[in-house]
Tab-separated table of C-alpha atoms and ligand atoms in Angstrom:
chain	number	residue	atom	x	y	z
M	1	MET	CA	54.616	11.181	11.238
M	2	ILE	CA	56.367	8.002	11.537
M	3	THR	CA	60.192	7.783	11.843
M	4	PRO	CA	61.624	5.640	9.805
M	5	GLU	CA	64.035	2.866	11.638
M	6	THR	CA	67.700	4.252	11.971
M	7	GLU	CA	70.309	1.659	10.915
M	8	PRO	CA	73.738	1.429	13.130
M	9	SER	CA	74.919	3.748	10.566
M	10	GLY	CA	72.538	5.909	10.931
M	11	ARG	CA	71.274	5.741	8.021
M	12	PRO	CA	67.049	5.481	7.812
M	13	GLY	CA	66.685	1.261	6.820
M	14	PRO	CA	63.900	-0.118	4.965
M	15	GLU	CA	60.646	0.706	6.339
M	16	ARG	CA	59.377	-2.248	8.903
M	17	TYR	CA	55.239	-2.439	9.583
M	18	ARG	CA	54.011	-1.579	11.879
M	19	ALA	CA	49.640	-1.442	12.342
M	20	LEU	CA	47.620	1.765	13.088
M	21	THR	CA	45.100	1.368	14.700
M	22	ARG	CA	42.471	3.275	17.351
M	23	ALA	CA	44.923	2.942	20.218
M	24	ASN	CA	47.969	4.683	18.304
M	25	ILE	CA	46.394	6.301	15.656
M	26	ALA	CA	46.949	9.625	17.677
M	27	LYS	CA	50.425	9.516	17.767
M	28	THR	CA	50.915	10.730	13.705
M	29	ALA	CA	51.295	14.172	13.225
M	30	GLN	CA	48.039	13.357	10.282
M	31	TRP	CA	45.649	12.226	13.482
M	32	GLU	CA	46.877	15.765	15.313
M	33	ALA	CA	46.465	18.096	12.408
M	34	MET	CA	42.814	16.489	11.234
M	35	ASP	CA	39.044	18.130	12.225
M	36	ALA	CA	37.765	17.729	15.860
M	37	ASP	CA	34.659	16.776	15.029
M	38	LEU	CA	36.348	14.783	11.631
M	39	ARG	CA	38.448	13.114	14.627
M	40	GLU	CA	35.437	12.528	16.951
M	41	ALA	CA	33.299	10.742	13.835
M	42	VAL	CA	36.232	8.127	13.317
M	43	ASP	CA	36.695	7.320	16.621
M	44	VAL	CA	33.262	6.415	16.909
M	45	VAL	CA	32.074	4.323	14.492
M	46	SER	CA	35.513	2.671	14.848
M	47	ARG	CA	34.224	1.138	17.935
M	48	VAL	CA	31.923	-1.242	15.599
M	49	LEU	CA	34.102	-1.108	12.363
M	50	PRO	CA	37.912	-0.574	13.338
M	51	PHE	CA	39.714	0.569	11.271
M	52	ARG	CA	43.655	-0.504	10.872
M	53	THR	CA	46.008	0.995	8.595
M	54	ASN	CA	49.937	1.894	8.363
M	55	ALA	CA	52.466	4.858	7.679
M	56	TYR	CA	52.835	4.023	4.662
M	57	VAL	CA	48.590	4.371	3.517
M	58	MET	CA	48.881	7.620	5.366
M	59	ASP	CA	51.819	9.086	4.332
M	60	GLU	CA	51.915	8.186	0.629
M	61	LEU	CA	47.989	7.055	-0.454
M	62	ILE	CA	45.926	9.148	1.181
M	63	ASP	CA	46.270	12.521	0.004
M	64	TRP	CA	46.446	15.158	2.979
M	65	ALA	CA	44.686	17.743	1.002
M	66	ASP	CA	41.593	16.444	-0.014
M	67	VAL	CA	40.507	14.839	3.076
M	68	PRO	CA	37.953	13.730	4.101
M	69	ASP	CA	36.362	13.068	0.026
M	70	ASP	CA	39.960	11.860	-0.311
M	71	PRO	CA	39.271	7.842	-2.029
M	72	MET	CA	42.155	6.257	-0.009
M	73	PHE	CA	41.408	8.492	3.522
M	74	ARG	CA	37.542	6.922	2.388
M	75	LEU	CA	39.180	3.557	1.750
M	76	THR	CA	40.634	3.399	5.577
M	77	PHE	CA	39.029	5.441	7.660
M	78	PRO	CA	35.017	4.711	9.051
M	79	HIS	CA	32.914	7.608	8.194
M	80	ARG	CA	30.161	9.090	10.026
M	81	ASP	CA	26.989	7.594	7.616
M	82	MET	CA	28.439	4.355	7.924
M	83	LEU	CA	25.949	4.301	11.435
M	84	ASP	CA	22.011	5.122	11.331
M	85	ASP	CA	21.752	7.817	13.633
M	86	GLY	CA	20.167	6.158	16.034
M	87	ALA	CA	23.481	3.741	16.310
M	88	TYR	CA	25.866	6.776	15.987
M	89	ARG	CA	24.091	8.185	18.597
M	90	GLU	CA	23.693	5.729	20.807
M	91	VAL	CA	27.421	4.550	20.756
M	92	ARG	CA	29.070	8.404	20.711
M	93	SER	CA	27.013	8.960	24.517
M	94	LEU	CA	28.794	5.999	25.212
M	95	VAL	CA	31.870	7.302	24.407
M	96	ARG	CA	31.746	10.739	25.081
M	97	GLU	CA	30.090	9.714	28.826
M	98	GLY	CA	33.579	7.556	29.135
M	99	ALA	CA	31.769	4.306	29.451
M	100	SER	CA	33.528	0.651	30.130
M	101	ARG	CA	35.120	-0.750	27.230
M	102	GLU	CA	32.924	-3.618	28.524
M	103	ALA	CA	29.945	-2.054	27.748
M	104	ILE	CA	30.745	-0.219	24.226
M	105	GLU	CA	31.814	-3.578	22.628
M	106	ALA	CA	28.202	-4.775	24.255
M	107	GLU	CA	26.769	-2.355	22.168
M	108	ALA	CA	29.213	-2.446	18.895
M	109	ASN	CA	28.231	-6.376	18.530
M	110	ARG	CA	24.453	-5.326	19.010
M	111	ILE	CA	25.174	-3.363	15.868
M	112	ARG	CA	27.427	-5.340	14.168
M	113	LEU	CA	24.185	-7.943	14.170
M	114	SER	CA	22.545	-5.646	12.154
M	115	LEU	CA	24.748	-5.515	9.307
M	116	ASN	CA	24.712	-9.217	7.637
M	117	PRO	CA	27.604	-10.069	8.779
M	118	HIS	CA	27.650	-13.402	6.987
M	119	PRO	CA	25.986	-12.595	3.519
M	120	ALA	CA	25.516	-15.082	1.036
M	121	GLY	CA	24.951	-18.247	2.779
M	122	GLN	CA	28.883	-19.043	3.106
M	123	MET	CA	29.318	-20.164	6.551
M	124	THR	CA	26.742	-22.445	6.195
M	125	HIS	CA	26.307	-23.680	2.288
M	126	ASN	CA	30.025	-23.942	1.305
M	127	VAL	CA	31.710	-26.182	3.982
M	128	PRO	CA	33.387	-29.245	2.576
M	129	MET	CA	33.599	-32.659	4.430
M	130	ILE	CA	35.889	-35.557	5.333
M	131	ASP	CA	34.631	-38.642	6.386
M	132	ASP	CA	31.107	-36.967	7.099
M	133	GLU	CA	33.225	-34.126	9.094
M	134	PRO	CA	32.343	-30.395	8.238
M	135	VAL	CA	36.416	-28.861	7.148
M	136	SER	CA	36.564	-25.941	9.236
M	137	GLY	CA	38.800	-23.232	7.192
M	138	MET	CA	38.059	-24.406	3.696
M	139	GLN	CA	34.691	-23.761	0.744
M	140	HIS	CA	33.723	-25.642	-1.453
M	141	LYS	CA	31.602	-23.672	-3.821
M	142	TYR	CA	32.384	-23.909	-7.652
M	143	ARG	CA	33.441	-27.438	-9.249
M	144	GLU	CA	37.228	-26.117	-10.147
M	145	THR	CA	38.234	-23.810	-7.171
M	146	VAL	CA	38.876	-24.555	-3.154
M	147	LEU	CA	38.900	-21.709	-1.043
M	148	PHE	CA	41.402	-22.158	1.688
M	149	PHE	CA	41.763	-19.676	5.354
M	150	PRO	CA	44.789	-20.513	6.874
M	151	GLY	CA	44.046	-19.892	10.345
M	152	GLN	CA	47.447	-17.370	10.204
M	153	GLY	CA	46.373	-15.128	7.600
M	154	GLN	CA	43.305	-14.314	9.096
M	155	THR	CA	43.969	-10.487	9.166
M	156	CYS	CA	45.291	-7.662	6.903
M	157	HIS	CA	47.747	-5.195	6.696
M	158	ALA	CA	45.274	-2.791	6.435
M	159	TYR	CA	41.687	-3.125	6.562
M	160	CYS	CA	39.364	-1.623	3.557
M	161	THR	CA	36.230	0.299	5.166
M	162	PHE	CA	33.913	-1.680	2.247
M	163	CYS	CA	35.240	-4.974	3.518
M	164	PHE	CA	32.717	-7.761	3.433
M	165	ARG	CA	35.280	-9.899	6.244
M	166	TRP	CA	34.849	-7.473	8.447
M	167	ALA	CA	33.017	-9.366	10.778
M	168	GLN	CA	36.206	-11.404	11.192
M	169	PHE	CA	37.993	-8.871	12.378
M	170	VAL	CA	36.242	-7.662	15.185
M	171	GLY	CA	36.339	-10.641	17.628
M	172	LEU	CA	33.368	-12.615	16.787
M	173	GLU	CA	34.665	-15.474	17.290
M	174	ASP	CA	31.932	-17.899	15.966
M	175	LEU	CA	31.637	-15.941	12.664
M	176	LYS	CA	35.519	-16.260	12.355
M	177	PHE	CA	36.748	-19.004	9.703
M	178	SER	CA	39.966	-20.384	10.640
M	179	SER	CA	42.219	-23.244	9.824
M	180	LYS	CA	45.220	-24.451	10.945
M	181	GLU	CA	45.030	-27.961	8.840
M	182	VAL	CA	46.460	-28.013	5.761
M	183	ASP	CA	47.247	-31.387	6.280
M	184	GLN	CA	42.724	-31.397	5.773
M	185	LEU	CA	43.404	-29.466	2.836
M	186	VAL	CA	45.487	-31.987	1.457
M	187	ALA	CA	43.230	-34.768	2.007
M	188	TYR	CA	40.215	-32.667	0.817
M	189	LEU	CA	42.265	-32.142	-2.575
M	190	ARG	CA	43.450	-35.583	-3.229
M	191	GLU	CA	40.360	-36.909	-2.748
M	192	HIS	CA	38.862	-34.790	-5.174
M	193	PRO	CA	40.868	-34.276	-8.247
M	194	GLU	CA	37.859	-32.082	-10.103
M	195	VAL	CA	39.679	-28.878	-8.322
M	196	THR	CA	42.455	-27.916	-10.555
M	197	ASP	CA	42.331	-24.572	-8.458
M	198	VAL	CA	43.163	-23.559	-4.447
M	199	LEU	CA	42.660	-19.572	-3.875
M	200	PHE	CA	44.459	-18.627	-0.593
M	201	THR	CA	42.394	-16.018	1.302
M	202	GLY	CA	41.730	-14.473	4.423
M	203	GLY	CA	41.983	-12.517	6.517
M	204	ASP	CA	45.220	-11.791	3.825
M	205	PRO	CA	47.304	-14.778	3.241
M	206	MET	CA	50.602	-12.308	2.533
M	207	ILE	CA	50.541	-10.901	5.934
M	208	MET	CA	52.548	-14.710	7.283
M	209	LYS	CA	56.144	-14.348	7.201
M	210	THR	CA	57.232	-16.415	4.258
M	211	ALA	CA	58.425	-19.142	6.383
M	212	LEU	CA	54.657	-19.808	7.538
M	213	LEU	CA	53.544	-18.753	4.217
M	214	ALA	CA	55.316	-21.430	2.601
M	215	LYS	CA	54.409	-24.968	5.206
M	216	TYR	CA	50.992	-24.199	3.893
M	217	ILE	CA	51.782	-23.723	-0.001
M	218	GLU	CA	54.408	-26.415	-0.422
M	219	PRO	CA	52.774	-29.441	0.257
M	220	LEU	CA	50.165	-28.645	-2.612
M	221	LEU	CA	53.457	-28.754	-5.117
M	222	ASP	CA	53.131	-32.205	-5.515
M	223	ILE	CA	49.283	-33.097	-6.224
M	224	GLU	CA	48.949	-32.950	-9.580
M	225	SER	CA	45.509	-32.366	-9.946
M	226	VAL	CA	46.447	-28.764	-8.431
M	227	ARG	CA	47.163	-26.520	-11.275
M	228	THR	CA	47.178	-23.179	-10.106
M	229	ILE	CA	47.180	-21.283	-6.730
M	230	ARG	CA	46.433	-18.047	-6.370
M	231	ILE	CA	46.615	-16.111	-3.393
M	232	GLY	CA	44.309	-13.006	-2.894
M	233	THR	CA	45.661	-9.762	-1.243
M	234	LYS	CA	45.390	-6.225	-0.407
M	235	SER	CA	49.005	-6.277	0.369
M	236	VAL	CA	50.325	-5.588	-3.114
M	237	ALA	CA	48.257	-1.819	-2.399
M	238	TYR	CA	48.946	-1.821	1.193
M	239	TRP	CA	52.757	-2.319	2.131
M	240	PRO	CA	53.939	-3.799	-1.682
M	241	GLN	CA	57.188	-3.402	0.871
M	242	ARG	CA	56.219	-7.761	1.433
M	243	TYR	CA	58.176	-8.085	-1.936
M	244	VAL	CA	60.648	-5.712	-1.745
M	245	SER	CA	62.491	-4.133	1.497
M	246	ASP	CA	60.594	-6.675	4.513
M	247	ALA	CA	63.203	-8.850	5.997
M	248	ASP	CA	61.968	-12.356	4.262
M	249	ALA	CA	60.624	-10.146	1.204
M	250	ASP	CA	63.501	-11.959	-1.026
M	251	ASP	CA	62.226	-15.322	0.639
M	252	CYS	CA	59.278	-14.700	-0.597
M	253	LEU	CA	59.827	-14.526	-3.799
M	254	ARG	CA	62.052	-17.661	-3.633
M	255	LEU	CA	58.930	-19.126	-2.484
M	256	PHE	CA	56.860	-18.122	-5.245
M	257	GLU	CA	59.649	-19.513	-8.063
M	258	ARG	CA	58.976	-23.231	-6.332
M	259	VAL	CA	55.745	-22.984	-6.960
M	260	THR	CA	56.087	-22.006	-10.621
M	261	HIS	CA	59.181	-24.246	-10.991
M	262	ALA	CA	56.863	-27.108	-9.743
M	263	GLY	CA	54.740	-26.292	-13.038
M	264	LYS	CA	52.099	-24.511	-11.327
M	265	HIS	CA	50.208	-20.939	-12.086
M	266	LEU	CA	50.896	-18.687	-9.471
M	267	ALA	CA	48.505	-16.038	-9.553
M	268	LEU	CA	48.238	-12.799	-6.991
M	269	MET	CA	45.001	-11.968	-6.855
M	270	GLY	CA	45.678	-7.889	-5.782
M	271	HIS	CA	42.872	-5.827	-4.158
M	272	TYR	CA	43.670	-2.547	-6.313
M	273	SER	CA	40.561	-0.496	-5.949
M	274	HIS	CA	42.058	2.963	-7.386
M	275	PRO	CA	44.902	4.118	-9.285
M	276	VAL	CA	46.834	5.333	-6.709
M	277	GLU	CA	47.693	2.324	-5.410
M	278	LEU	CA	50.144	2.113	-8.286
M	279	SER	CA	51.617	4.968	-8.272
M	280	THR	CA	54.056	4.851	-6.061
M	281	PRO	CA	57.346	3.106	-6.572
M	282	VAL	CA	57.388	0.806	-4.269
M	283	ALA	CA	53.698	-0.987	-5.388
M	284	GLN	CA	55.539	-0.753	-9.147
M	285	GLU	CA	58.578	-2.446	-7.700
M	286	ALA	CA	56.457	-4.906	-5.944
M	287	VAL	CA	54.699	-5.969	-9.521
M	288	ARG	CA	57.952	-6.371	-11.249
M	289	ARG	CA	59.497	-8.634	-8.804
M	290	ILE	CA	56.598	-10.743	-8.291
M	291	ARG	CA	56.736	-10.920	-12.043
M	292	SER	CA	60.095	-11.785	-11.822
M	293	THR	CA	59.118	-15.238	-10.408
M	294	GLY	CA	56.712	-16.608	-13.226
M	295	ALA	CA	53.826	-15.788	-11.000
M	296	ASN	CA	51.020	-13.390	-12.460
M	297	VAL	CA	49.245	-10.456	-10.501
M	298	ARG	CA	45.535	-9.659	-11.628
M	299	MET	CA	43.567	-7.435	-10.115
M	300	GLN	CA	40.195	-7.082	-8.870
M	301	SER	CA	37.978	-4.749	-6.797
M	302	PRO	CA	34.377	-3.623	-5.868
M	303	VAL	CA	33.018	-0.509	-7.085
M	304	ILE	CA	33.213	1.582	-4.503
M	305	ARG	CA	30.807	4.767	-3.803
M	306	HIS	CA	33.367	7.280	-3.010
M	307	VAL	CA	36.203	5.294	-3.866
M	308	ASN	CA	35.691	4.952	-7.457
M	309	ASP	CA	32.718	5.138	-8.539
M	310	GLU	CA	34.165	7.070	-12.064
M	311	ALA	CA	34.677	5.775	-14.997
M	312	SER	CA	37.693	7.556	-15.812
M	313	THR	CA	39.299	5.758	-12.190
M	314	TRP	CA	38.667	2.567	-13.993
M	315	ARG	CA	40.049	2.786	-16.886
M	316	GLU	CA	43.432	4.455	-15.390
M	317	LEU	CA	43.354	1.565	-13.034
M	318	TRP	CA	43.023	-0.972	-15.422
M	319	THR	CA	45.781	0.666	-17.973
M	320	ARG	CA	47.989	1.624	-15.347
M	321	GLY	CA	47.791	-2.217	-14.487
M	322	VAL	CA	48.533	-3.372	-17.711
M	323	SER	CA	51.388	-1.432	-18.121
M	324	LEU	CA	52.929	-3.314	-15.687
M	325	GLY	CA	52.042	-6.353	-16.758
M	326	ALA	CA	49.311	-7.008	-14.102
M	327	ILE	CA	46.155	-8.199	-15.766
M	328	PRO	CA	42.045	-7.001	-15.478
M	329	TYR	CA	40.203	-9.885	-13.870
M	330	TYR	CA	37.085	-8.774	-12.182
M	331	MET	CA	34.945	-5.409	-10.902
M	332	PHE	CA	32.073	-6.669	-8.310
M	333	VAL	CA	29.733	-4.699	-6.989
M	334	GLU	CA	30.152	-4.360	-3.347
M	335	ARG	CA	28.227	-6.899	-1.580
M	336	ASP	CA	25.505	-6.758	1.340
M	337	THR	CA	27.156	-6.170	4.492
M	338	GLY	CA	28.486	-3.622	6.782
M	339	ALA	CA	28.556	-0.548	5.756
M	340	HIS	CA	26.934	-1.229	1.630
M	341	ASP	CA	24.379	1.567	2.730
M	342	TYR	CA	27.096	3.985	2.462
M	343	PHE	CA	29.415	2.336	-0.443
M	344	GLN	CA	27.087	1.403	-3.064
M	345	LEU	CA	25.805	2.202	-6.208
M	346	PRO	CA	22.419	0.951	-8.634
M	347	LEU	CA	23.181	-1.768	-10.671
M	348	TRP	CA	22.446	-0.012	-13.336
M	349	ARG	CA	25.321	2.515	-12.299
M	350	CYS	CA	27.385	-0.071	-11.519
M	351	TRP	CA	26.882	-1.650	-15.288
M	352	GLU	CA	27.257	2.046	-16.705
M	353	LEU	CA	30.384	2.879	-15.033
M	354	PHE	CA	31.816	-0.445	-16.403
M	355	ARG	CA	30.796	0.197	-19.450
M	356	GLU	CA	32.216	3.567	-20.392
M	357	ALA	CA	35.557	2.457	-18.148
M	358	TYR	CA	36.227	-0.582	-20.869
M	359	GLN	CA	35.302	1.828	-24.120
M	360	ARG	CA	38.182	3.352	-23.410
M	361	VAL	CA	40.602	0.724	-22.985
M	362	SER	CA	41.977	-1.623	-25.750
M	363	GLY	CA	42.044	-5.298	-26.204
M	364	MET	CA	45.099	-5.908	-23.071
M	365	ALA	CA	42.549	-4.627	-20.272
M	366	ARG	CA	39.470	-6.203	-21.810
M	367	THR	CA	40.357	-8.966	-19.634
M	368	VAL	CA	38.646	-7.736	-16.583
M	369	ARG	CA	34.881	-9.106	-16.559
M	370	GLY	CA	32.149	-6.840	-14.062
M	371	PRO	CA	30.156	-5.752	-12.958
M	372	SER	CA	29.426	-9.471	-10.857
M	373	MET	CA	27.828	-9.962	-8.044
M	374	SER	CA	29.006	-13.127	-5.469
M	375	CYS	CA	25.432	-14.013	-4.640
M	376	PHE	CA	24.283	-17.090	-3.720
M	377	PRO	CA	23.896	-19.187	-6.277
M	378	GLY	CA	26.982	-17.713	-8.135
M	379	LYS	CA	29.369	-15.216	-9.277
M	380	CYS	CA	26.231	-12.833	-11.444
M	381	HIS	CA	27.116	-10.952	-14.476
M	382	ILE	CA	25.689	-7.838	-15.159
M	383	LEU	CA	25.557	-8.106	-18.841
M	384	GLY	CA	23.502	-4.720	-19.489
M	385	VAL	CA	19.982	-2.779	-18.955
M	386	THR	CA	17.949	-3.412	-22.559
M	387	ASP	CA	14.143	-3.897	-23.552
M	388	VAL	CA	12.491	-6.963	-23.714
M	389	GLY	CA	9.417	-6.552	-25.589
M	390	ASP	CA	7.595	-3.328	-24.010
M	391	LYS	CA	9.399	-4.062	-20.349
M	392	LYS	CA	12.640	-2.784	-19.104
M	393	ALA	CA	15.634	-5.911	-17.900
M	394	PHE	CA	18.383	-6.478	-16.679
M	395	VAL	CA	20.368	-8.975	-18.979
M	396	LEU	CA	22.238	-11.335	-16.832
M	397	GLU	CA	24.156	-14.533	-16.750
M	398	PHE	CA	25.992	-16.671	-13.871
M	399	LEU	CA	30.425	-16.745	-14.664
M	400	GLN	CA	30.662	-19.064	-12.047
M	401	ALA	CA	27.525	-21.338	-10.732
M	402	ARG	CA	27.460	-23.839	-7.860
M	403	ARG	CA	25.197	-25.412	-10.633
M	404	PRO	CA	27.511	-25.184	-13.547
M	405	GLU	CA	24.499	-26.022	-15.921
M	406	LEU	CA	23.541	-22.475	-15.464
M	407	VAL	CA	27.126	-21.107	-16.569
M	408	ARG	CA	26.733	-18.697	-19.247
M	409	ARG	CA	23.102	-18.982	-19.770
M	410	PRO	CA	22.112	-15.238	-20.880
M	411	PHE	CA	18.020	-14.567	-18.161
M	412	PHE	CA	16.534	-11.640	-17.046
M	413	ALA	CA	15.364	-9.687	-14.472
M	414	LYS	CA	12.673	-7.581	-14.016
M	415	PHE	CA	14.533	-3.576	-14.234
M	416	ASP	CA	14.247	-1.816	-10.923
M	417	PRO	CA	16.571	1.421	-10.821
M	418	GLU	CA	16.956	1.233	-6.790
M	419	ALA	CA	18.583	-2.211	-7.115
M	420	THR	CA	21.449	-2.654	-5.846
M	421	TRP	CA	21.902	-6.374	-5.470
M	422	TYR	CA	20.664	-9.623	-6.474
M	423	ASP	CA	18.354	-10.522	-3.978
M	424	GLN	CA	16.424	-7.413	-4.928
M	425	LEU	CA	16.203	-8.330	-8.447
M	426	ARG	CA	12.983	-10.351	-9.502
M	427	PRO	CA	12.464	-12.712	-13.144
M	428	LEU	CA	11.312	-10.876	-15.913
M	429	THR	CA	9.482	-14.184	-17.400
M	430	GLU	CA	8.557	-17.824	-15.797
M	431	ALA	CA	11.390	-19.055	-18.023
M	432	ASP	CA	14.322	-16.596	-15.497
M	433	ARG	CA	12.686	-18.141	-12.340
M	434	ALA	CA	14.740	-20.994	-12.521
M	435	TYR	CA	18.251	-18.569	-11.879
M	436	PHE	CA	16.680	-17.173	-8.436
M	437	ILE	CA	17.882	-19.684	-6.481
M	438	ALA	CA	17.669	-18.700	-2.849
M	439	PRO	CA	20.216	-20.079	-0.190
M	440	ASP	CA	17.008	-21.910	1.882
M	441	GLU	CA	16.413	-23.818	-1.462
M	442	SER	CA	18.262	-27.031	-1.674
M	443	ALA	CA	21.443	-26.750	-3.592
M	444	HIS	CA	21.639	-29.813	-5.135
M	445	GLU	CA	18.314	-30.356	-6.626
M	446	PRO	CA	19.250	-31.359	-10.221
M	447	LEU	CA	17.996	-28.738	-11.997
M	448	GLU	CA	15.855	-29.661	-15.162
M	449	LEU	CA	16.830	-26.488	-18.401
M	450	THR	CA	15.729	-27.193	-21.666
M	451	VAL	CA	17.704	-24.781	-23.978
M	452	SER	CA	15.418	-23.589	-27.033
M	453	ALA	CA	17.055	-20.872	-29.440
M	454	GLY	CA	19.235	-20.315	-25.969
M	455	ARG	CA	17.362	-19.770	-23.569
M	456	PRO	CA	16.565	-22.389	-20.889
M	457	ASN	CA	12.554	-24.170	-20.785
M	458	GLY	CA	11.832	-22.493	-24.207
M	459	ALA	CA	11.490	-18.982	-23.026
M	460	THR	CA	12.272	-16.930	-25.567
M	461	GLY	CA	12.586	-13.646	-23.289
M	462	ALA	CA	10.255	-11.117	-26.265
M	463	ASP	CA	7.420	-12.386	-26.095
M	464	GLY	CA	7.545	-14.392	-22.517
M	465	ALA	CA	5.043	-13.571	-20.302
M	466	ALA	CA	6.362	-11.455	-17.787
M	467	LEU	CA	5.761	-11.990	-14.166
M	468	ASN	CA	4.494	-9.657	-11.666
Z	501	PLP	C1	35.419	-15.820	-6.789
Z	501	PLP	C2	35.031	-17.127	-6.302
Z	501	PLP	C3	35.931	-18.126	-6.593
Z	501	PLP	C4	36.987	-18.348	-8.033
Z	501	PLP	O1	35.590	-18.055	-9.104
Z	501	PLP	P1	36.832	-17.880	-10.536
Z	501	PLP	O2	35.565	-18.017	-11.130
Z	501	PLP	O3	37.730	-19.256	-10.607
Z	501	PLP	O4	37.627	-16.932	-10.291
Z	501	PLP	C5	35.848	-19.105	-5.905
Z	501	PLP	N1	35.040	-19.658	-4.729
Z	501	PLP	C6	33.943	-18.666	-4.321
Z	501	PLP	C7	33.506	-19.144	-3.385
Z	501	PLP	C8	34.344	-17.045	-5.096
Z	501	PLP	O5	33.635	-16.094	-4.656
C-alpha cells in the first residue's frame, strides 16, 4: 500500500500524485497479493500495451475481491487476451528468457503496428494549414470545432486499456501528436471565425500544472469568435484530487473562473466509464468544485466489453452524474484500434444497451446521444435496427460530419449481426452509398444530395433497390 505523505505535524497530508507503472507496481501490496499467473499476463501484455495507474485507482476504485473481473481492474490493467496467441507467446518467451529491453521493444513495436495505431484518417485528413504550412498539434475536422493537443499534455494520470490514444504513449515518435504552438492556434482561430469551439485534448490536458495550462487557455479569452472551451479529461475519474487537494487545485479553479467570467462556456468533458468513478467523496467534491466556477462537467465514454457492457451500469452512471450536476453527453462505440477485439461489442448490442439504459432514466439524463462511432466521415449515430421492406437494416445518421450537409439525414445499412464498426457496414440501397465515404476518396468534393420525402437522391428506403 502506498503510505500517504506525512506533514511535519506527523499527520497524513493530502495524497500526492505518483504514477504507478510496470517499473514500480511491484511495490504495492495489491500486486504482491495477486495470483502469479495473472501477474505474469499483466507483465507480458504491458510490454506492448503499457499501463499506468495511481494509488487512488488502486485503493479506492478497484474492488480487489473481484479481480480479475472487476471492471476497474479491466480498465486499468492489460489482459492476456488483448494479444493474439502468437504475439503473446513471443513476448512471453522474450520476457522469460530475460531478453534485452531493446529486443522486447522491437517485438512490441512490430505488434503495435499491427494494431491500427491511428484509425479514421486522423493523422492525414484533419491537419489545418496556416500560410500553406501544416499546423501540428491541431485537428480541424468539423467546421465549428478545433481539437488542440497541447504539447505538454500528452500523457494521462492513468491509461485506460481500451484507449485509442495508446499509440501516443508508447514512444513511437512519428505517431505522436504534439504542439507547443499556442501562437499558431491563436493565429488559426483569428483566421477562422467559423470556429466557435476549441477542444483541448491529449493525452490529458489536466495532467498539466495550472500555470502551464493557463498559458494555453488565456490567449483564447480575447478571441471573440471562440464561445466554448472544452477540456477532454479522465482526471475527474482517475485523479479528482486535481481539483480538490493538489497544490494548485485552487489556482485551477481560479483559472476556470477567469474563463467563465470572460463570457466563455467552459466544459470539462469527463471520461467517466463506470459509476464507481463517481462514488467516492473526492470524486463528488471535484464535480462540485468545478461547477462552482461556472464550468460544466459533461460525461462521455465508449461501451467497453468487460467494463460497462450492462444497461444498469449506464443507467447508474447517468443518474449519478445528473444528481451531481454532470451532463450525460456521448456514448461511443469502441474504436477499431489497439485491443479492440477484446473490448468491442456488435453494433446491434451497443444500440440495445443504450436503449435499455435510456428507457430507464428521466429526461434529465436523455441529453446523452449514442451509440456513436467517430469514423472517417463523421460521428455516425446508430439510431436502431428495423425492417425496410423485407430487409433488416441499421438506421443511421451523422451527428457530426466533415461534410455538414450529411448531418441528421437518416440512412440505411444492411443489418450485420457481426459488425462492430462503420467500415464493416454496407449501404442498403443505391441512395445510401453517399454516406459511405472512405479516407482515400476526396473529402472535399461537394456532394449532390437531392432530398425527396426526407431522403437524399429520391430514395424511399422501403422500396428502393437493395444492393448486394
Ligand atoms: C467529437 C469530435 C469533436 C466535437 O464534436 P461535437 O459534436 O462538437 O461534440 C470535434 N472533433 C472531432 C475530431 C471529434 O471526434
